[in-house]
PDB file of C-alpha atoms in Angstrom:
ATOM      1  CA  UNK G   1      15.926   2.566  14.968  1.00 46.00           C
ATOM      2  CA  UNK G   2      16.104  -0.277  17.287  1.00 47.00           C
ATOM      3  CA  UNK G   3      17.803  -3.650  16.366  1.00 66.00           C
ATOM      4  CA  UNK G   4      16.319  -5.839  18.632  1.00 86.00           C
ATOM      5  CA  UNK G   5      12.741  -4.750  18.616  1.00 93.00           C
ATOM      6  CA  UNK G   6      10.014  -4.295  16.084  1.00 94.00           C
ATOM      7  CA  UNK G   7       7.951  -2.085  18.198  1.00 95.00           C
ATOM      8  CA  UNK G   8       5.072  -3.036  20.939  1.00 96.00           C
ATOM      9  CA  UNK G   9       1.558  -3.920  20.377  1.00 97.00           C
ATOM     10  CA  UNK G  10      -1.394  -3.756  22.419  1.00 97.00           C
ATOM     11  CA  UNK G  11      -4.454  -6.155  22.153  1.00 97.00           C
ATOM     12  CA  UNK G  12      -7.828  -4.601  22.443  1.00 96.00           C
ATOM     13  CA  UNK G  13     -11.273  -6.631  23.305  1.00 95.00           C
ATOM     14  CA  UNK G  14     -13.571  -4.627  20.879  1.00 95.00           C
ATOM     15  CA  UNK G  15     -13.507  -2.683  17.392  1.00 95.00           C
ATOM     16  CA  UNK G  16     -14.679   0.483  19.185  1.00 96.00           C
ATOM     17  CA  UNK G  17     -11.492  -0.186  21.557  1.00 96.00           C
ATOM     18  CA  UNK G  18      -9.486  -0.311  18.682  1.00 96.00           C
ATOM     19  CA  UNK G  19     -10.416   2.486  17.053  1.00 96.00           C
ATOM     20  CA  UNK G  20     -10.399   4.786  20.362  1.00 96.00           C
ATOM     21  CA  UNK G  21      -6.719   3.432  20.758  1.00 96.00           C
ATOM     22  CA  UNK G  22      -5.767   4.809  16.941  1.00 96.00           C
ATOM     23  CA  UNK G  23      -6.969   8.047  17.386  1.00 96.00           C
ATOM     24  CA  UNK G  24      -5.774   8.644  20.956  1.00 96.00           C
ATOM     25  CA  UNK G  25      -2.053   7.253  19.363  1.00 96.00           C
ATOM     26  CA  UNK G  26      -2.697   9.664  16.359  1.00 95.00           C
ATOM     27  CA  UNK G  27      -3.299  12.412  18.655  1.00 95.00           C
ATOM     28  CA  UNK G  28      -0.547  11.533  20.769  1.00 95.00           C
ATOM     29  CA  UNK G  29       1.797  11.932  17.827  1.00 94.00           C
ATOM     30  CA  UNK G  30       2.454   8.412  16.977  1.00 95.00           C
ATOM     31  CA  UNK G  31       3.174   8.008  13.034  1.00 92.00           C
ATOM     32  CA  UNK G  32       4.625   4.563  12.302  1.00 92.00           C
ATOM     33  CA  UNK G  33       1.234   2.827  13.641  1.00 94.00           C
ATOM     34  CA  UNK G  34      -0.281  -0.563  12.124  1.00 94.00           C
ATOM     35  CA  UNK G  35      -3.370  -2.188  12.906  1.00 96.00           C
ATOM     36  CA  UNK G  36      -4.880  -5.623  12.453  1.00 96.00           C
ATOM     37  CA  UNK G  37      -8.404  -6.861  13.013  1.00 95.00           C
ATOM     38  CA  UNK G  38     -10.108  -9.305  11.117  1.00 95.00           C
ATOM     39  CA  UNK G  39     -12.277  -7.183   9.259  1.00 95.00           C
ATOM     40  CA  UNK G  40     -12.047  -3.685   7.433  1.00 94.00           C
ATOM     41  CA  UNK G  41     -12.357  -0.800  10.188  1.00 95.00           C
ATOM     42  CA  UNK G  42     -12.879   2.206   8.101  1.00 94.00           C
ATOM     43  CA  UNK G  43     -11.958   4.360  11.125  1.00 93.00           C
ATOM     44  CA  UNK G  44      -8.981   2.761  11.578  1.00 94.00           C
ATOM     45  CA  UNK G  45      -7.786   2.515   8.227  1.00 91.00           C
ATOM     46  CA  UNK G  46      -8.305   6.823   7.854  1.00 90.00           C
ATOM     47  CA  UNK G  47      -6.108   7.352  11.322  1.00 90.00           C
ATOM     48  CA  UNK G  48      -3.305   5.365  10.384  1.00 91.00           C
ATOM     49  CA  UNK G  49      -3.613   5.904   6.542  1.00 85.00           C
ATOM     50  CA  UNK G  50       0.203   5.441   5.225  1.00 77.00           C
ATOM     51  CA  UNK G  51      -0.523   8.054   2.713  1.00 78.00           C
ATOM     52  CA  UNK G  52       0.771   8.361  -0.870  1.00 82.00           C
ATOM     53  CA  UNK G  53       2.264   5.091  -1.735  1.00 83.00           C
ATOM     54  CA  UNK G  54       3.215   6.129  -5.408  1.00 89.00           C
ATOM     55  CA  UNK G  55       0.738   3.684  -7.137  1.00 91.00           C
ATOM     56  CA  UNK G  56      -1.389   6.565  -9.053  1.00 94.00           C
ATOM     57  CA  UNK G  57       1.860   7.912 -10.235  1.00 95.00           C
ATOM     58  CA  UNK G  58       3.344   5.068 -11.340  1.00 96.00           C
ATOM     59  CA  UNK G  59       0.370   3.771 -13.307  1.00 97.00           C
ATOM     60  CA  UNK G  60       0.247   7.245 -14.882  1.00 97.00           C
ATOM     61  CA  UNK G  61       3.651   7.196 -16.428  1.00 98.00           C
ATOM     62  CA  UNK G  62       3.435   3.557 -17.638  1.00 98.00           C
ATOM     63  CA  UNK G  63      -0.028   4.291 -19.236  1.00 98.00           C
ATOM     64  CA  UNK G  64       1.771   7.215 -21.226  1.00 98.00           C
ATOM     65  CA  UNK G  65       4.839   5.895 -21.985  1.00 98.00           C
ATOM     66  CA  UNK G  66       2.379   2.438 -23.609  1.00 98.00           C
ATOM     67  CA  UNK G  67       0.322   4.788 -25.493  1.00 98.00           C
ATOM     68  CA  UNK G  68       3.300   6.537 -26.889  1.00 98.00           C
ATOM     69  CA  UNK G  69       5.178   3.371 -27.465  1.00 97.00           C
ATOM     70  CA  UNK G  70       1.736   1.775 -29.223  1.00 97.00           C
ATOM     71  CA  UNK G  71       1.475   5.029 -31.648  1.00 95.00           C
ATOM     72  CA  UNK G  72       5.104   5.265 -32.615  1.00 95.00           C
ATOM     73  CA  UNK G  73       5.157   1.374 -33.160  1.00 95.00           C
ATOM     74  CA  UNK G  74       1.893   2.146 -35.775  1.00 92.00           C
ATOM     75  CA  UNK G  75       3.606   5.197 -37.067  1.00 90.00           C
ATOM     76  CA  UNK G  76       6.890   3.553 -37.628  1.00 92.00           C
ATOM     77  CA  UNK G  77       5.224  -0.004 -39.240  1.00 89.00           C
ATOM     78  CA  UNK G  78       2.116   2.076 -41.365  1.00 83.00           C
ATOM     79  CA  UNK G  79       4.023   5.198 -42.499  1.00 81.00           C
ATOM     80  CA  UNK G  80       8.034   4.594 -42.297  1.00 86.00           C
ATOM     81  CA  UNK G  81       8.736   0.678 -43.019  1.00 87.00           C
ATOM     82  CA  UNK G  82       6.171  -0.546 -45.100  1.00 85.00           C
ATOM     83  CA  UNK G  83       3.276   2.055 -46.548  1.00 84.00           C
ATOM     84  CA  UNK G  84       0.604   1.051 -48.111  1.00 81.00           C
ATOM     85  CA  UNK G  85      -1.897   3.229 -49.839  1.00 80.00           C
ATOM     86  CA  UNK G  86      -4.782   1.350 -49.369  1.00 77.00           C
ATOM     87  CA  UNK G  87      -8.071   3.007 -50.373  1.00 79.00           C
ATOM     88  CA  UNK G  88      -6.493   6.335 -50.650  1.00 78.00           C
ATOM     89  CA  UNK G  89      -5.516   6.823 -47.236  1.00 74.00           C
ATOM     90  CA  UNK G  90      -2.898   9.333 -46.855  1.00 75.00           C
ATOM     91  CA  UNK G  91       0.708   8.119 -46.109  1.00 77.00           C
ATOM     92  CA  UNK G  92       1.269  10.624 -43.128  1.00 80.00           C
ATOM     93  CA  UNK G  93       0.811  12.168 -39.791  1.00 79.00           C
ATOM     94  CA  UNK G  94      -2.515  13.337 -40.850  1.00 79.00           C
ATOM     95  CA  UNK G  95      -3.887   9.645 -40.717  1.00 80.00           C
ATOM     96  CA  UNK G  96      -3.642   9.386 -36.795  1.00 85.00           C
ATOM     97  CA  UNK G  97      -7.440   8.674 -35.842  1.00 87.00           C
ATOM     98  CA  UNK G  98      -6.523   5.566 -36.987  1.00 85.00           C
ATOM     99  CA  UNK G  99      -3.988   4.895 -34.646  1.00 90.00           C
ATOM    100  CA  UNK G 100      -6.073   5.881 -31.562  1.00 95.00           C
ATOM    101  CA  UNK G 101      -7.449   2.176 -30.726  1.00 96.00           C
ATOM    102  CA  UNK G 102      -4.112   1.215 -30.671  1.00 96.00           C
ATOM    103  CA  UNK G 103      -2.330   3.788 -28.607  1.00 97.00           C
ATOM    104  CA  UNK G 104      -5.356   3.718 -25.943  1.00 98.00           C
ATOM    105  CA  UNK G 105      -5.333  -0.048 -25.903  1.00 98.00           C
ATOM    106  CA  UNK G 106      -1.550   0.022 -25.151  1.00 98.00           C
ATOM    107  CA  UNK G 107      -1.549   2.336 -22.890  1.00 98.00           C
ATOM    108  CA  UNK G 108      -4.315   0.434 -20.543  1.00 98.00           C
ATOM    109  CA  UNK G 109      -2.321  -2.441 -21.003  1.00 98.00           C
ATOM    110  CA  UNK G 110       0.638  -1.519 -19.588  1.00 98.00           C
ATOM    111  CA  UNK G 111      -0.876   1.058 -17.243  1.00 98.00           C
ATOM    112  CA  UNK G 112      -2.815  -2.534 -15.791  1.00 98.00           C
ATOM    113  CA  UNK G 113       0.105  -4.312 -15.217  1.00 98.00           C
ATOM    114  CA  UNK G 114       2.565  -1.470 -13.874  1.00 97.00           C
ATOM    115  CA  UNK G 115      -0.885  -0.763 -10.925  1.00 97.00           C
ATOM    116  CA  UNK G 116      -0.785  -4.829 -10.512  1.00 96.00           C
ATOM    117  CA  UNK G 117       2.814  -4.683 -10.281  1.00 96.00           C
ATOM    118  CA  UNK G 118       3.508  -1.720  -8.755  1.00 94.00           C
ATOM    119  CA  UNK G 119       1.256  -2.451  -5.672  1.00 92.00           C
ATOM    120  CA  UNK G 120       2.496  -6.057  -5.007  1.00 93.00           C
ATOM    121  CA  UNK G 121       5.908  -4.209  -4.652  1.00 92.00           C
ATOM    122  CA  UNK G 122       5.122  -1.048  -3.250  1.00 89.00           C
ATOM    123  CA  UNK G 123       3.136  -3.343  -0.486  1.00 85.00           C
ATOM    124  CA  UNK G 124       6.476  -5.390  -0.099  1.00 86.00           C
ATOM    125  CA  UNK G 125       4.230  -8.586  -0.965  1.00 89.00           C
ATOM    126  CA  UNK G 126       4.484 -11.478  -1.142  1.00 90.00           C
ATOM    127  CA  UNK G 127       5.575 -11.214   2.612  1.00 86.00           C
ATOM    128  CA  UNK G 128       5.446 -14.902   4.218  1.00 90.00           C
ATOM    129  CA  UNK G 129       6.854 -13.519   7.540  1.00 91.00           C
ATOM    130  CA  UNK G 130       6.439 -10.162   9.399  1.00 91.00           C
ATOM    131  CA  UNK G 131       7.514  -9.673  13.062  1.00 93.00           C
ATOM    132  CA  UNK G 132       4.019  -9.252  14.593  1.00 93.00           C
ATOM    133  CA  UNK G 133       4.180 -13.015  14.010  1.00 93.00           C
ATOM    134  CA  UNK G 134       5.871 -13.534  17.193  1.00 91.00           C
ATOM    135  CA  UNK G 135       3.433 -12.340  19.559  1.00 93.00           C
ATOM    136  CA  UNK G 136       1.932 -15.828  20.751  1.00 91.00           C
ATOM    137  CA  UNK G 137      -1.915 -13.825  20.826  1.00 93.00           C
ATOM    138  CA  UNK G 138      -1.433 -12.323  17.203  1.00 94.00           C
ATOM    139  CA  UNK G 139      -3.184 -15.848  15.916  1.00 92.00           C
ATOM    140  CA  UNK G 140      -6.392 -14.303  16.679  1.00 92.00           C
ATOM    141  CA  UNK G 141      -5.999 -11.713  14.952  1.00 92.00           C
ATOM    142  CA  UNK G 142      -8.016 -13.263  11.700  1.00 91.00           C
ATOM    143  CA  UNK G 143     -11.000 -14.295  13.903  1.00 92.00           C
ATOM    144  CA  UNK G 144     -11.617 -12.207  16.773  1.00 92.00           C
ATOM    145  CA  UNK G 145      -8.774  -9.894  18.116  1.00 94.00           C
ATOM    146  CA  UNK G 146      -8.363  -6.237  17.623  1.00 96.00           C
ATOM    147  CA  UNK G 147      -4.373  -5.352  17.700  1.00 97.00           C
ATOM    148  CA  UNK G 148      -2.351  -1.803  17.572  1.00 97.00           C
ATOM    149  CA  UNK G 149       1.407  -1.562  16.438  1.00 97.00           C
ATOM    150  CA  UNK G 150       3.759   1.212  17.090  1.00 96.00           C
ATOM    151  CA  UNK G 151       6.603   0.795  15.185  1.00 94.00           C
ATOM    152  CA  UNK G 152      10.377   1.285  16.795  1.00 94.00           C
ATOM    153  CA  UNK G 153      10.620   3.585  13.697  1.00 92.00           C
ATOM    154  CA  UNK G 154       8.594   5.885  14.915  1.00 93.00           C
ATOM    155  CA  UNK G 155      10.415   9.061  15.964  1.00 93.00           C
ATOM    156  CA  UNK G 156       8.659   9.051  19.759  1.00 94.00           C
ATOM    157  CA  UNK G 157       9.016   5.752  19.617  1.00 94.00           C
ATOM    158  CA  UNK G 158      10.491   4.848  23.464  1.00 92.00           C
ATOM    159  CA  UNK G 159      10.161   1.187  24.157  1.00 92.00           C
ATOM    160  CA  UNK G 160       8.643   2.269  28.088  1.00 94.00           C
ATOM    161  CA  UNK G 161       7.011   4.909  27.587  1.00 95.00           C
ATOM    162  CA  UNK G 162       5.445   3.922  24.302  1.00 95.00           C
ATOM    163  CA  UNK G 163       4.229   0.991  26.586  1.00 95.00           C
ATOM    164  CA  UNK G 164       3.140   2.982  29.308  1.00 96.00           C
ATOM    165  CA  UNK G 165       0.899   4.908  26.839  1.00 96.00           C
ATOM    166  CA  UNK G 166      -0.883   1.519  25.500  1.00 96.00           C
ATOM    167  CA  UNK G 167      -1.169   0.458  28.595  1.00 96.00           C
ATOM    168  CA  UNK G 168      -3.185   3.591  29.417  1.00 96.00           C
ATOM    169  CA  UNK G 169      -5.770   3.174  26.894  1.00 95.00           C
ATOM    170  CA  UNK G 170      -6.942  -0.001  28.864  1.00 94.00           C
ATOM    171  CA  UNK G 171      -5.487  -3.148  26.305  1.00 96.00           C
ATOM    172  CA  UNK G 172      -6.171  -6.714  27.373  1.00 95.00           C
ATOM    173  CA  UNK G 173      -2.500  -7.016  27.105  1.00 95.00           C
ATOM    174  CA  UNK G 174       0.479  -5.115  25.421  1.00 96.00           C
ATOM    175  CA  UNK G 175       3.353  -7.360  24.038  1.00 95.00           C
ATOM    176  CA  UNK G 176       6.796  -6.010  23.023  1.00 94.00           C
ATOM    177  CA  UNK G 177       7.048  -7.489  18.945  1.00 94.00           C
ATOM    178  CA  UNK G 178      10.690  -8.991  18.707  1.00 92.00           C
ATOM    179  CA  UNK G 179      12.190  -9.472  15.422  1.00 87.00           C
TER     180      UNK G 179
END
């Protein structure tokens, strides 16, 4: 890991550009890889996928733990503190499909907030500064520039050879990103 550099980014005139660059980086080994364009390149997006970020996982357990919390909260207040026998219901376990809007309910509701949640943080947002902001031509990169990011943390990560291989796939101009 370098201290005093991010990693170095190349600029690239076109989409097409861009997404010849990610796949000739992919190929070339390159893992730690970002890109930025100001639209969605679905190329681009599938060579440098990040892979499994947790998210699915996450909302899984929090939607199971809420339904279980939901029916043990019903079982506890209908059956254990306070029963009732209100038109002959039966005072046990037996009377669960009555508890199912409940638990389901519950369990969406905190299965929604730990996916809101859990992607804000697993995305490390809000993030009002990132290094790339330091390259003076990254500006552009909301209206009309295409840019590719190798990351220092990338294990073949070499700050001149890494830009000797951007330069080779013909940039407009390849910056080093300080932090």
């Amino acid at each position: 890991m370098r201290n005093d550099v991010y990693g170095v980014m190349a600029e690239f005139p076109t989409p097409e550009a861009l997404i010849e660059a990610t796949r000739k980086a992919k190929a070339a080994g390159y893992t730690k890889m970002d890109a930025f364009s100001p639209f969605p390149i679905e190329e681009v997006i599938e060579e440098i996928a990040h892979g499994d970020t947790g998210v699915p996982r996450l909302v899984l357990l929090f939607g199971l733990i809420g339904a279980a919390s939901g029916f043990i909260l019903q079982y506890i207040g209908n059956l254990v503190d306070y029963p009732l026998n209100i038109g002959g219901r039966p005072l046990d376990i037996t009377n669960w499909p009555a508890m199912i809007p409940i638990t389901f309910e519950s369990g969406i509701l905190l299965a929604s907030f730990a996916s809101a949640i859990g992607m804000v943080v697993l995305n490390g947002l809000p993030a009002p500064y990132h290094p790339v902001f330091n390259v003076p031509r990254f500006q552009y990169a909301s209206q009309d520039a295409f840019f590719l990011c190798i990351e220092a943390t990338d294990p073949l990560f070499d700050r001149s050879r890494t830009s000797q291989f951007l330069r080779s796939l013909n940039p407009m101009q390849v910056s080093e990103v300080a932090y």
